[in-house]
CSV table of C-alpha atoms in Angstrom, one decimal:
chain,number,residue,atom,x,y,z
A,5,MET,CA,41.2,6.0,5.6
A,6,MET,CA,42.0,8.7,8.1
A,7,LYS,CA,45.7,9.5,8.6
A,8,PRO,CA,47.2,8.3,12.0
A,9,HIS,CA,47.6,11.9,13.2
A,10,LEU,CA,43.9,12.7,12.5
A,11,LYS,CA,42.7,9.5,14.0
A,12,TYR,CA,44.8,10.1,17.2
A,13,LEU,CA,43.6,13.7,17.6
A,14,ALA,CA,40.0,12.6,17.0
A,15,ALA,CA,40.3,10.0,19.7
A,16,LEU,CA,41.7,12.6,22.2
A,17,LEU,CA,38.8,15.0,21.4
A,18,LEU,CA,36.3,12.2,21.9
A,19,PHE,CA,37.9,11.3,25.3
A,20,GLY,CA,37.9,14.9,26.3
A,21,SER,CA,34.2,15.2,25.7
A,22,ASN,CA,33.3,12.4,28.0
A,23,GLY,CA,32.4,14.6,30.9
A,24,ALA,CA,30.3,17.0,28.8
A,25,VAL,CA,28.3,14.1,27.2
A,26,ALA,CA,27.8,12.4,30.6
A,27,GLY,CA,26.5,15.8,31.9
A,28,MET,CA,23.6,15.4,29.5
A,29,ILE,CA,22.5,12.1,30.9
A,30,ALA,CA,20.1,12.1,33.9
A,31,LEU,CA,21.4,8.9,35.5
A,32,GLY,CA,23.5,8.2,38.5
A,33,SER,CA,27.3,8.0,38.0
A,34,GLY,CA,27.3,4.2,38.4
A,35,GLN,CA,24.5,3.7,35.9
A,36,ILE,CA,26.3,5.9,33.3
A,37,VAL,CA,29.5,3.9,33.7
A,38,LEU,CA,27.6,0.6,33.5
A,39,LEU,CA,26.1,1.7,30.2
A,40,ARG,CA,29.3,3.0,28.9
A,41,THR,CA,31.4,-0.1,29.6
A,42,LEU,CA,28.7,-2.4,28.3
A,43,VAL,CA,28.1,-0.6,25.0
A,44,GLY,CA,31.8,0.1,24.6
A,45,SER,CA,32.7,-3.6,25.1
A,46,LEU,CA,30.1,-4.8,22.6
A,47,PHE,CA,31.3,-2.3,20.1
A,48,LEU,CA,35.0,-3.4,20.4
A,49,VAL,CA,34.1,-7.1,20.0
A,50,VAL,CA,33.5,-6.5,16.2
A,51,PRO,CA,37.0,-5.2,15.2
A,52,PHE,CA,38.6,-7.7,17.6
A,53,VAL,CA,36.9,-10.6,16.0
A,54,LEU,CA,37.7,-9.3,12.5
A,55,ALA,CA,41.3,-8.7,13.4
A,56,ARG,CA,42.1,-12.0,15.2
A,57,GLY,CA,39.2,-13.4,17.2
A,58,ARG,CA,41.3,-15.0,19.9
A,59,LEU,CA,42.6,-13.7,23.3
A,60,ALA,CA,46.3,-14.1,23.5
A,61,CYS,CA,46.3,-13.3,27.2
A,62,LEU,CA,44.4,-16.6,27.8
A,63,ARG,CA,47.8,-18.3,27.3
A,64,SER,CA,49.3,-16.3,30.2
A,65,PRO,CA,47.2,-16.5,33.5
A,66,LYS,CA,49.4,-13.7,35.0
A,67,CYS,CA,48.7,-11.4,32.1
A,68,LEU,CA,45.0,-12.1,32.2
A,69,ALA,CA,44.8,-11.6,35.9
A,70,LEU,CA,46.6,-8.3,35.7
A,71,LEU,CA,44.4,-7.0,32.9
A,72,VAL,CA,41.2,-8.0,34.7
A,73,ALA,CA,42.5,-6.4,37.9
A,74,SER,CA,43.4,-3.2,36.0
A,75,GLY,CA,40.0,-3.2,34.3
A,76,ALA,CA,38.3,-3.5,37.7
A,77,ALA,CA,40.4,-0.5,39.0
A,78,MET,CA,39.4,1.4,35.9
A,79,GLY,CA,35.7,0.7,36.4
A,80,ALA,CA,35.8,1.8,40.0
A,81,SER,CA,37.9,4.9,39.0
A,82,TRP,CA,35.3,5.9,36.4
A,83,MET,CA,32.5,5.6,39.0
A,84,PHE,CA,34.4,8.0,41.3
A,85,LEU,CA,35.1,10.3,38.4
A,86,TYR,CA,31.6,10.5,37.1
A,87,GLU,CA,30.3,11.1,40.6
A,88,ALA,CA,32.9,14.0,40.8
A,89,TYR,CA,31.5,15.3,37.5
A,90,GLN,CA,28.1,15.6,39.2
A,91,GLN,CA,29.4,17.0,42.5
A,92,VAL,CA,31.9,19.7,41.4
A,93,GLY,CA,31.5,19.9,37.6
A,94,VAL,CA,33.5,18.5,34.7
A,95,GLY,CA,36.3,21.0,34.8
A,96,MET,CA,37.2,20.6,38.5
A,97,ALA,CA,36.8,16.8,38.4
A,98,THR,CA,39.0,16.5,35.3
A,99,LEU,CA,41.8,18.5,36.9
A,100,ALA,CA,41.6,16.4,40.1
A,101,TYR,CA,41.6,13.2,38.0
A,102,TYR,CA,44.6,14.4,36.0
A,103,CYS,CA,46.7,14.0,39.1
A,104,GLY,CA,46.6,10.3,38.3
A,105,PRO,CA,49.5,10.3,35.8
A,106,VAL,CA,51.5,12.3,38.3
A,107,LEU,CA,50.9,9.7,41.0
A,108,VAL,CA,52.2,7.0,38.5
A,109,ILE,CA,55.4,9.0,38.1
A,110,ALA,CA,55.7,9.5,41.9
A,111,VAL,CA,55.5,5.7,42.6
A,112,SER,CA,57.5,4.6,39.6
A,113,PRO,CA,60.8,4.3,41.6
A,114,LEU,CA,59.2,1.8,44.0
A,115,VAL,CA,57.1,-0.1,41.4
A,116,PHE,CA,59.2,0.0,38.3
A,117,GLY,CA,62.6,0.9,39.7
A,118,GLU,CA,62.7,4.1,37.6
A,119,ARG,CA,64.8,7.1,38.7
A,120,LEU,CA,62.9,10.1,39.9
A,121,SER,CA,64.8,13.0,38.3
A,122,ARG,CA,64.8,16.6,39.3
A,123,ALA,CA,62.5,17.5,36.4
A,124,LYS,CA,60.0,14.9,37.4
A,125,VAL,CA,60.0,16.2,41.0
A,126,GLY,CA,59.6,19.7,39.7
A,127,GLY,CA,56.7,18.7,37.6
A,128,ILE,CA,55.0,17.0,40.5
A,129,ALA,CA,55.5,20.2,42.6
A,130,VAL,CA,54.0,22.3,39.8
A,131,VAL,CA,50.9,20.0,39.6
A,132,LEU,CA,50.4,20.3,43.4
A,133,ALA,CA,50.7,24.1,43.2
A,134,GLY,CA,48.1,24.1,40.4
A,135,MET,CA,45.7,22.0,42.4
A,136,VAL,CA,46.0,24.5,45.3
A,137,LEU,CA,45.1,27.4,43.0
A,138,VAL,CA,42.2,25.5,41.5
A,139,ASN,CA,40.7,24.3,44.8
A,140,GLY,CA,42.3,26.6,47.4
A,141,GLY,CA,39.2,28.8,47.7
A,142,SER,CA,36.9,25.9,48.2
A,143,LEU,CA,39.2,24.3,50.8
A,144,GLN,CA,39.3,27.6,52.8
A,145,ARG,CA,35.6,28.0,52.8
A,146,GLY,CA,34.5,24.5,53.7
A,147,GLY,CA,37.3,22.0,53.7
A,148,MET,CA,37.7,19.3,51.1
A,149,SER,CA,34.4,18.7,49.3
A,150,TRP,CA,33.1,15.2,48.5
A,151,GLY,CA,33.4,16.0,44.8
A,152,LEU,CA,37.1,16.8,45.1
A,153,ALA,CA,37.6,13.7,47.3
A,154,PHE,CA,35.9,11.6,44.6
A,155,GLY,CA,38.1,13.1,41.9
A,156,LEU,CA,41.3,12.3,43.9
A,157,ALA,CA,40.0,8.8,44.6
A,158,ALA,CA,39.5,8.4,40.8
A,159,ALA,CA,43.1,9.6,40.3
A,160,ALA,CA,44.5,7.1,42.8
A,161,LEU,CA,42.6,4.2,41.2
A,162,PHE,CA,43.7,5.4,37.8
A,163,ALA,CA,47.3,5.1,39.0
A,164,LEU,CA,46.7,1.6,40.2
A,165,MET,CA,45.1,0.7,36.9
A,166,VAL,CA,48.2,2.0,35.0
A,167,VAL,CA,50.6,0.1,37.3
A,168,LEU,CA,48.7,-3.2,36.8
A,169,SER,CA,48.3,-2.6,33.1
A,170,LYS,CA,52.0,-1.9,32.6
A,171,LYS,CA,52.9,-5.1,34.3
A,172,ALA,CA,50.7,-7.2,32.0
A,173,GLN,CA,52.7,-8.5,29.1
A,174,GLY,CA,51.5,-10.6,26.2
A,175,ALA,CA,48.5,-8.6,24.9
A,176,ASP,CA,48.2,-5.9,22.2
A,177,GLY,CA,46.3,-2.6,22.5
A,178,LEU,CA,42.9,-3.7,21.2
A,179,GLU,CA,42.9,-6.8,23.2
A,180,ARG,CA,43.8,-4.9,26.4
A,181,SER,CA,41.1,-2.4,25.8
A,182,LEU,CA,38.4,-5.1,25.3
A,183,VAL,CA,39.5,-7.1,28.4
A,184,GLN,CA,39.7,-4.0,30.5
A,185,LEU,CA,36.3,-2.7,29.4
A,186,ALA,CA,34.7,-6.1,30.0
A,187,ALA,CA,36.3,-6.3,33.5
A,188,SER,CA,35.1,-2.8,34.2
A,189,PHE,CA,31.6,-3.7,33.2
A,190,VAL,CA,31.5,-6.7,35.5
A,191,THR,CA,33.0,-4.7,38.4
A,192,VAL,CA,30.5,-1.9,38.1
A,193,ALA,CA,27.6,-4.3,37.7
A,194,ALA,CA,28.7,-6.1,40.9
A,195,ILE,CA,29.0,-2.9,42.8
A,196,LEU,CA,25.5,-1.7,41.7
A,197,ALA,CA,24.1,-5.2,42.4
A,198,ALA,CA,25.5,-5.0,46.0
A,199,GLN,CA,24.0,-1.5,46.4
A,200,HIS,CA,20.5,-2.8,45.3
A,201,GLY,CA,20.6,-5.9,47.5
A,202,PHE,CA,21.7,-8.1,44.6
A,203,ASP,CA,18.4,-7.4,42.9
A,204,VAL,CA,19.4,-7.7,39.2
A,205,ALA,CA,16.0,-6.4,38.0
A,206,ALA,CA,16.5,-3.3,40.1
A,207,VAL,CA,19.9,-2.7,38.7
A,208,VAL,CA,18.6,-3.0,35.1
A,209,ARG,CA,15.7,-0.6,35.8
A,210,SER,CA,18.0,1.9,37.4
A,211,ALA,CA,20.3,1.9,34.4
A,212,LEU,CA,17.6,2.3,31.7
A,213,PRO,CA,17.9,5.7,30.2
A,214,ALA,CA,14.9,7.9,29.7
A,215,PRO,CA,14.0,8.5,26.0
A,216,GLY,CA,15.7,11.9,26.2
A,217,ASP,CA,18.9,10.4,27.6
A,218,LEU,CA,19.1,7.5,25.1
A,219,ALA,CA,21.0,9.5,22.4
A,220,PRO,CA,23.8,10.8,24.7
A,221,ALA,CA,24.0,7.4,26.4
A,222,LEU,CA,24.6,5.6,23.1
A,223,PHE,CA,26.9,8.3,21.9
A,224,LEU,CA,29.0,7.9,25.1
A,225,GLY,CA,29.2,4.1,24.8
A,226,VAL,CA,29.5,3.7,21.0
A,227,VAL,CA,31.4,6.8,19.8
A,228,ASN,CA,33.3,8.1,22.9
A,229,THR,CA,34.3,4.7,24.2
A,230,GLY,CA,34.1,2.1,21.4
A,231,LEU,CA,35.1,4.2,18.4
A,232,GLY,CA,37.4,6.4,20.5
A,233,CYS,CA,39.4,3.3,21.8
A,234,TYR,CA,39.5,1.9,18.2
A,235,LEU,CA,40.9,5.1,16.8
A,236,TYR,CA,43.4,5.4,19.6
A,237,PHE,CA,44.8,1.9,19.4
A,238,SER,CA,44.8,1.8,15.6
A,239,SER,CA,46.8,5.1,15.4
A,240,ILE,CA,49.4,5.0,18.1
A,241,PRO,CA,51.5,2.2,16.6
A,242,GLN,CA,52.1,4.4,13.5
A,243,LEU,CA,53.1,7.6,15.4
A,244,PRO,CA,56.3,8.6,17.0
A,245,ALA,CA,56.3,8.3,20.8
A,246,GLY,CA,57.0,12.1,21.2
A,247,THR,CA,54.0,13.0,19.1
A,248,VAL,CA,51.8,10.7,21.2
A,249,ALA,CA,53.1,12.1,24.4
A,250,VAL,CA,52.8,15.8,23.5
A,251,CYS,CA,49.4,15.6,21.7
A,252,GLY,CA,48.0,13.5,24.5
A,253,TYR,CA,47.6,16.7,26.6
A,254,LEU,CA,44.9,17.8,24.2
A,255,GLU,CA,42.5,15.6,26.1
A,256,PRO,CA,42.4,17.5,29.5
A,257,LEU,CA,42.5,20.8,27.7
A,258,SER,CA,39.6,19.9,25.4
A,259,ALA,CA,37.7,18.6,28.5
A,260,LEU,CA,37.9,22.0,30.0
A,261,ALA,CA,36.8,23.6,26.7
A,262,PHE,CA,33.9,21.3,26.3
A,263,ALA,CA,32.7,21.9,29.9
A,264,THR,CA,32.8,25.6,29.2
A,265,LEU,CA,31.1,25.6,25.8
A,266,LEU,CA,28.5,22.8,26.4
A,267,LEU,CA,27.8,22.9,30.1
A,268,HIS,CA,28.5,26.6,30.6
A,269,GLU,CA,31.0,25.9,33.5
A,270,GLN,CA,33.2,28.8,34.4
A,271,MET,CA,36.5,29.2,36.3
A,272,ALA,CA,38.0,32.2,38.0
A,273,LEU,CA,41.3,33.5,36.6
A,274,VAL,CA,43.3,32.0,39.5
A,275,GLN,CA,41.6,28.6,38.7
A,276,LEU,CA,42.5,28.9,35.1
A,277,ALA,CA,46.1,29.6,36.1
A,278,GLY,CA,46.0,26.5,38.3
A,279,ALA,CA,44.6,24.4,35.4
A,280,LEU,CA,47.6,25.4,33.2
A,281,LEU,CA,50.0,24.5,36.0
A,282,VAL,CA,48.3,21.1,36.5
A,283,VAL,CA,48.4,20.2,32.8
A,284,GLY,CA,51.8,21.8,32.2
A,285,GLY,CA,53.4,20.2,35.2
A,286,ALA,CA,52.1,16.8,34.3
A,287,ALA,CA,53.4,17.2,30.7
A,288,ALA,CA,56.8,18.4,31.9
A,289,ALA,CA,57.1,15.4,34.3
A,290,GLU,CA,56.2,12.9,31.7
A,291,LEU,CA,58.2,14.4,28.8
A,292,SER,CA,61.3,14.7,30.9
A,293,GLY,CA,61.3,11.0,31.4
A,294,LYS,CA,60.8,10.3,27.7
A,295,ARG,CA,63.7,12.6,26.8
A,296,ARG,CA,66.0,10.8,29.2
A,297,ALA,CA,64.9,7.5,27.8
A,298,SER,CA,65.5,8.6,24.3
A,299,ALA,CA,69.0,9.9,25.2
A,300,ALA,CA,69.9,6.6,26.8
A,301,ARG,CA,68.4,4.5,24.0
A,302,PRO,CA,70.8,2.9,21.4
A,303,LEU,CA,70.7,4.1,17.9
A,304,ARG,CA,68.8,1.1,16.7
A,305,PRO,CA,65.2,2.2,16.1
A,306,ALA,CA,62.5,1.0,18.4
A,307,PRO,CA,58.7,1.0,18.1
A,308,ALA,CA,56.7,3.9,19.4
A,309,THR,CA,55.1,3.6,22.8
A,310,ALA,CA,52.1,5.5,24.2
A,311,PRO,CA,50.5,6.4,27.5
A,312,GLU,CA,47.8,4.2,28.9
A,313,PRO,CA,44.4,5.0,27.2
A,314,ALA,CA,42.1,3.7,29.8
A,315,THR,CA,42.0,7.1,31.6
A,316,ARG,CA,39.2,8.0,29.3
């Protein structure tokens, strides 16, 4: 058995390689997400059935509705994200998408009644400054590109997914992941069906990978999504919350590294500086909230919590 730390780090590296693997598949963004959610959902059915085999959220209509809605938002978010991958590259799209956690922090006073501390405000400002450095040149030359717009739309939908998921009470991590992935698959299938005039056969034909794309498509669905979620959810209950939060930022950094090594994407020095500001600002904003929560927490030990994994 892998130790929890190794399982968690392996899951983060798998999530970070999503964009690089998707870049090897010659399909549209919607078709890639459709395959990923279908294969990932089927893969997670096995450990779920072995672990318990019944959906606890069925006893709570509110919990089920929130999980389904969050899964729908996740599916739409992934469609925008994978389109951004194809438009502006994995590195740029990842950084735009990583504004999602910052948006959650920004709306938390209205949605969750949390206090927006100076450290959080400072972290948000640093992220915005980083985004200006990363995309400033492109904005000056031709305004906001469709790729950047898709990345920011994916970030906004990610924030919606997190808000809905946090409000859903009564389901554990593996069950959440399975329900959200299944809802994502249904959402993406419905969107693609509408685009093809509700011709199911046309949707199936469009999503069939060529022989050369079959291996990366299966890898994305089985390994990156199914196995990645399983490793993630089976490890975080055994890790301290601080470890989960700090190590979680390996995902966007590894995404940039994989894009450079496997897809040969390159960034200028000013864009690399902006990338560090985006990741560092997001980390500072989130970790400041965790430190305040730890300071205010009674001495009685509490179970570890973790950030939402459905960003992947």
